[in-house]
Coordinates of C-alpha atoms (C1' of nucleotides) in Angstrom, one line a residue:
Chain A
M1 CA -6.6 -12.7 -16.6
V2 CA -4.9 -10.9 -13.7
P3 CA -1.4 -12.2 -12.7
L4 CA -1.3 -13.4 -9.1
Y5 CA 1.3 -10.9 -8.0
Q6 CA -1.0 -8.1 -9.2
A7 CA -3.9 -9.4 -7.2
K8 CA -1.7 -9.7 -4.2
T9 CA -0.4 -6.1 -4.7
E10 CA -4.0 -4.8 -4.8
L11 CA -4.8 -6.7 -1.6
F12 CA -1.9 -5.2 0.3
R13 CA -2.4 -1.8 -1.2
A14 CA -5.9 -1.8 0.2
L15 CA -4.4 -2.4 3.6
G16 CA -1.8 0.3 3.4
N17 CA -3.7 3.3 4.8
P18 CA -4.0 4.4 8.4
V19 CA -7.8 4.9 8.3
R20 CA -8.4 1.5 6.7
I21 CA -6.1 -0.2 9.1
R22 CA -8.0 1.3 12.1
V23 CA -11.3 0.2 10.6
L24 CA -10.0 -3.4 10.3
E25 CA -8.7 -3.3 13.8
L26 CA -12.0 -2.1 15.1
L27 CA -13.8 -4.8 13.1
Y28 CA -11.3 -7.4 14.4
D29 CA -13.4 -8.0 17.5
S30 CA -16.9 -7.6 16.2
P31 CA -19.0 -6.1 13.3
K32 CA -19.9 -2.4 13.8
P33 CA -22.1 0.2 12.2
V34 CA -20.4 3.2 10.5
H35 CA -21.3 5.6 13.3
R36 CA -19.5 3.4 15.8
L37 CA -16.4 3.4 13.6
L38 CA -16.7 7.2 13.2
A39 CA -16.8 7.6 17.0
E40 CA -13.4 6.0 17.2
I41 CA -11.8 7.5 14.1
P42 CA -12.1 11.3 14.2
I43 CA -12.4 12.2 10.5
E44 CA -15.1 13.4 8.1
G45 CA -17.9 11.0 7.5
S46 CA -17.5 11.2 3.7
R47 CA -13.9 10.3 4.0
L48 CA -14.6 7.3 6.2
S49 CA -17.2 6.2 3.7
Q50 CA -14.7 6.4 0.8
Q51 CA -12.2 4.3 2.7
L52 CA -14.9 1.8 3.5
G53 CA -15.7 1.7 -0.2
I54 CA -12.1 0.8 -0.9
L55 CA -12.1 -2.0 1.7
R56 CA -15.4 -3.3 0.2
G57 CA -13.9 -3.2 -3.3
A58 CA -10.9 -5.2 -2.2
G59 CA -13.3 -7.8 -0.6
L60 CA -11.8 -7.3 2.9
V61 CA -15.1 -6.3 4.5
T62 CA -18.8 -6.8 3.9
A63 CA -21.6 -4.2 4.5
R64 CA -25.2 -5.0 5.5
R65 CA -27.9 -2.5 5.7
D66 CA -29.8 -2.7 9.0
G67 CA -32.7 -0.2 9.0
N68 CA -31.2 3.3 9.1
T69 CA -27.6 2.2 9.6
V70 CA -25.0 0.0 7.7
E71 CA -23.1 -2.6 9.6
Y72 CA -19.6 -3.6 8.5
A73 CA -17.7 -6.8 9.2
L74 CA -14.5 -8.5 8.2
S75 CA -15.3 -10.7 5.2
T76 CA -13.4 -13.7 6.5
G77 CA -11.4 -14.8 9.5
E78 CA -8.3 -14.9 7.3
V79 CA -8.3 -11.1 7.2
A80 CA -8.0 -11.1 11.0
E81 CA -5.2 -13.6 10.6
L82 CA -3.4 -11.3 8.2
M83 CA -3.6 -8.5 10.8
A84 CA -2.3 -10.8 13.5
T85 CA 0.6 -11.9 11.4
A86 CA 1.4 -8.2 10.7
R87 CA 1.4 -7.6 14.5
R88 CA 3.9 -10.4 15.0
I89 CA 6.2 -9.1 12.3
L90 CA 6.1 -5.7 13.9
A91 CA 6.9 -7.2 17.3
H92 CA 9.8 -9.1 15.7
L93 CA 11.2 -6.0 14.0
A94 CA 10.9 -4.0 17.3
T95 CA 12.9 -6.5 19.3
G96 CA 15.4 -6.6 16.4
Q97 CA 15.8 -2.8 16.9
E98 CA 16.2 -3.2 20.6
E99 CA 18.9 -5.7 20.1
L100 CA 20.6 -3.4 17.7
L101 CA 20.4 -0.6 20.2
A102 CA 21.8 -2.9 22.9
E103 CA 24.7 -3.8 20.6
L104 CA 25.4 -0.1 20.0
R105 CA 25.4 0.5 23.7
V106 CA 28.0 -2.2 24.2
E107 CA 30.2 -0.9 21.4
R108 CA 30.1 2.6 22.8
A109 CA 31.0 1.3 26.3
S110 CA 34.0 -0.8 25.1
Chain B
M1 CA 6.2 7.3 19.6
V2 CA 4.6 5.9 16.5
P3 CA 1.0 4.5 16.9
L4 CA 0.7 0.8 16.1
Y5 CA -1.7 1.4 13.3
Q6 CA 0.8 3.7 11.6
A7 CA 3.5 1.1 11.8
K8 CA 1.1 -1.5 10.4
T9 CA 0.2 0.9 7.6
E10 CA 3.8 1.3 6.6
L11 CA 4.4 -2.4 6.7
F12 CA 1.5 -3.1 4.3
R13 CA 2.3 -0.1 2.1
A14 CA 5.8 -1.6 1.6
L15 CA 4.0 -4.7 0.3
G16 CA 1.7 -2.9 -2.0
N17 CA 3.7 -2.8 -5.2
P18 CA 4.0 -5.4 -8.0
V19 CA 7.8 -5.3 -8.2
R20 CA 8.2 -5.6 -4.5
I21 CA 5.7 -8.5 -4.3
R22 CA 7.5 -10.3 -7.0
V23 CA 10.8 -9.9 -5.2
L24 CA 9.3 -11.3 -2.0
E25 CA 7.8 -14.2 -4.0
L26 CA 11.2 -15.0 -5.5
L27 CA 12.9 -14.8 -2.0
Y28 CA 10.1 -17.0 -0.6
D29 CA 12.0 -20.2 -1.6
S30 CA 15.6 -19.1 -1.0
P31 CA 17.9 -16.0 -0.8
K32 CA 19.0 -14.7 -4.2
P33 CA 21.5 -12.1 -5.5
V34 CA 20.2 -9.0 -7.3
H35 CA 21.1 -10.2 -10.8
R36 CA 19.0 -13.4 -10.2
L37 CA 16.0 -11.2 -9.3
L38 CA 16.7 -9.0 -12.3
A39 CA 16.7 -12.1 -14.6
E40 CA 13.1 -12.8 -13.5
I41 CA 11.8 -9.3 -13.3
P42 CA 12.4 -7.4 -16.5
I43 CA 12.9 -3.8 -15.4
E44 CA 15.8 -1.4 -15.1
G45 CA 18.4 -2.3 -12.5
S46 CA 18.1 1.1 -10.9
R47 CA 14.4 0.7 -10.4
L48 CA 14.8 -2.8 -8.9
S49 CA 17.4 -1.4 -6.6
Q50 CA 15.1 1.4 -5.4
Q51 CA 12.4 -1.1 -4.6
L52 CA 14.8 -3.3 -2.8
G53 CA 15.7 -0.2 -0.8
I54 CA 12.1 0.2 0.3
L55 CA 11.8 -3.5 1.3
R56 CA 15.0 -3.1 3.3
G57 CA 13.7 0.1 4.9
A58 CA 10.6 -1.7 6.0
G59 CA 12.6 -4.5 7.5
L60 CA 11.1 -7.1 5.2
V61 CA 14.4 -8.2 3.7
T62 CA 18.1 -8.2 4.6
A63 CA 21.0 -7.7 2.2
R64 CA 24.4 -9.2 2.5
R65 CA 27.3 -8.3 0.3
D66 CA 29.1 -11.3 -1.1
G67 CA 32.2 -10.2 -3.1
N68 CA 30.9 -8.5 -6.2
T69 CA 27.2 -9.2 -5.7
V70 CA 24.6 -8.5 -3.0
E71 CA 22.4 -11.3 -1.7
Y72 CA 18.9 -10.6 -0.5
A73 CA 16.7 -12.7 1.8
L74 CA 13.5 -12.5 3.7
S75 CA 14.2 -11.0 7.1
T76 CA 12.1 -13.6 8.9
G77 CA 9.8 -16.6 8.3
E78 CA 6.9 -14.5 9.4
V79 CA 7.2 -12.5 6.2
A80 CA 6.7 -15.7 4.2
E81 CA 3.7 -16.5 6.4
L82 CA 2.2 -13.1 5.6
M83 CA 2.5 -13.9 1.9
A84 CA 1.0 -17.3 2.4
T85 CA -2.0 -15.9 4.3
A86 CA -2.5 -13.3 1.5
R87 CA -2.6 -16.2 -1.0
R88 CA -5.3 -17.9 1.1
I89 CA -7.4 -14.8 1.2
L90 CA -7.1 -14.4 -2.5
A91 CA -8.1 -18.0 -3.0
H92 CA -11.1 -17.4 -0.7
L93 CA -12.1 -14.3 -2.6
A94 CA -11.8 -16.1 -5.9
T95 CA -14.1 -19.0 -4.8
G96 CA -16.5 -16.4 -3.5
Q97 CA -16.6 -14.8 -6.9
E98 CA -17.2 -18.2 -8.6
E99 CA -20.1 -18.8 -6.3
L100 CA -21.5 -15.4 -7.1
L101 CA -21.1 -16.1 -10.8
A102 CA -22.8 -19.5 -10.3
E103 CA -25.7 -17.8 -8.5
L104 CA -26.0 -15.3 -11.3
R105 CA -26.1 -18.1 -13.9
V106 CA -28.9 -19.9 -11.9
E107 CA -30.9 -16.6 -11.7
R108 CA -30.6 -16.0 -15.4
A109 CA -31.7 -19.6 -16.1
S110 CA -34.8 -19.4 -14.0
Chain C
dT1 C1' 46.4 2.0 -11.4
dA2 C1' 42.8 1.2 -14.7
dC3 C1' 38.8 -1.3 -16.3
dG4 C1' 34.4 -3.7 -16.1
dC5 C1' 30.7 -5.6 -13.6
dA6 C1' 27.1 -5.3 -9.9
dC7 C1' 24.6 -2.5 -7.6
dT8 C1' 23.0 2.1 -5.4
dT9 C1' 21.7 7.0 -5.1
dA10 C1' 19.8 11.5 -6.7
dA11 C1' 16.6 14.3 -9.0
dA12 C1' 12.7 15.7 -11.8
dG13 C1' 8.4 14.8 -14.1
dA14 C1' 4.3 11.5 -14.5
dA15 C1' 0.9 8.8 -12.3
dT16 C1' -1.8 7.6 -8.4
dT17 C1' -3.9 8.3 -3.9
dT18 C1' -5.9 11.1 -0.4
dC19 C1' -8.5 15.0 1.3
dG20 C1' -12.2 18.4 1.9
dC21 C1' -16.4 20.1 0.3
dA22 C1' -20.9 19.9 -1.9
dA23 C1' -24.6 17.3 -3.4
dG24 C1' -27.2 12.9 -3.4
dT25 C1' -29.7 8.4 -1.7
dG26 C1' -32.3 5.6 1.6
dT27 C1' -34.9 4.9 5.7
dA28 C1' -37.6 6.1 9.9
dG29 C1' -40.7 9.0 12.2
dA30 C1' -43.7 13.3 12.7
Chain D
dT1 C1' -45.3 14.6 2.6
dC2 C1' -41.8 16.8 5.2
dT3 C1' -37.7 16.5 8.1
dA4 C1' -33.9 14.4 10.2
dC5 C1' -30.4 11.1 10.4
dA6 C1' -27.0 7.8 8.4
dC7 C1' -24.4 7.1 4.9
dT8 C1' -22.5 7.4 -0.1
dT9 C1' -20.8 9.7 -4.3
dG10 C1' -18.5 13.1 -7.3
dC11 C1' -15.0 16.2 -8.1
dG12 C1' -11.0 19.3 -7.9
dA13 C1' -6.8 20.4 -5.1
dA14 C1' -2.9 18.7 -2.4
dA15 C1' 0.2 15.1 -1.1
dT16 C1' 2.5 10.8 -2.0
dT17 C1' 4.5 7.3 -4.9
dC18 C1' 6.6 5.6 -9.2
dT19 C1' 9.4 5.9 -13.2
dT20 C1' 13.2 7.5 -15.9
dT21 C1' 17.7 9.1 -16.6
dA22 C1' 22.2 10.3 -15.1
dA23 C1' 25.8 9.9 -11.9
dG24 C1' 28.2 7.5 -8.2
dT25 C1' 30.2 3.5 -5.1
dG26 C1' 32.5 -1.0 -4.2
dC27 C1' 34.8 -5.0 -5.5
dG28 C1' 37.6 -8.2 -8.4
dT29 C1' 41.0 -8.6 -12.1
dA30 C1' 44.4 -7.3 -15.6

DNA sequence: TACGCACTTAAAGAATTTCGCAAGTGTAGA
DNA sequence: TCTACACTTGCGAAATTCTTTAAGTGCGTA
């Protein structure tokens, strides 16, 4: 029996990689076959495939063979939600920094 | 200028560690000083301190010195929201697995 | 000032993750 | 069956992250 915090760790760890994040962002709008992802993310095909394997393993995406190609999709809308919340946190942190910079400007002026 | 996907990667990477997740879970309810966290997470103090440093660096928590101790808190409610969404995804994945197991049982029976 | 407690920082080795290359599988069409 | 295309898998080297140990800082109290 896996403790909950361990499962959560693995979930977030699966998200903590630039290639995997870009994949999830691309799938945010609609499912896409591997070659479409590859067109947007300029890396070796084998590498993309490995990262897709990690996302699959974490249950974040699903893969469906369609003839010669394989189509990937987010496994649930909640994954999209997680990405959206992350964006909001980032926006929050960014404005925090701007405020900090503004404060520093005031201090320097006075 | 840091690309957005890179910032997002660093955010999730900061979350992808069992000690750091446990800290965030403990801070979910209310701010706590380090020694209270340490009482719940049985590791070396120096190690906890390093992990707290990473959470601080990522902007996920804030630290406030209060006399002899240092009190930590989640930096914004959105961080709590992220944790909550992660919990929901995990719950979703778990039910998915149960369904899968149920299907397998049916197949074996027939 | 000296001591103890609470916490942080630094540095080096251990463990994990990522990357690039080679080889392999599955499907469609000639 | 042969070839081409789309994708996956395996494996060793390189990069990153984590853990351990030791030393250091800041605050309150005697």
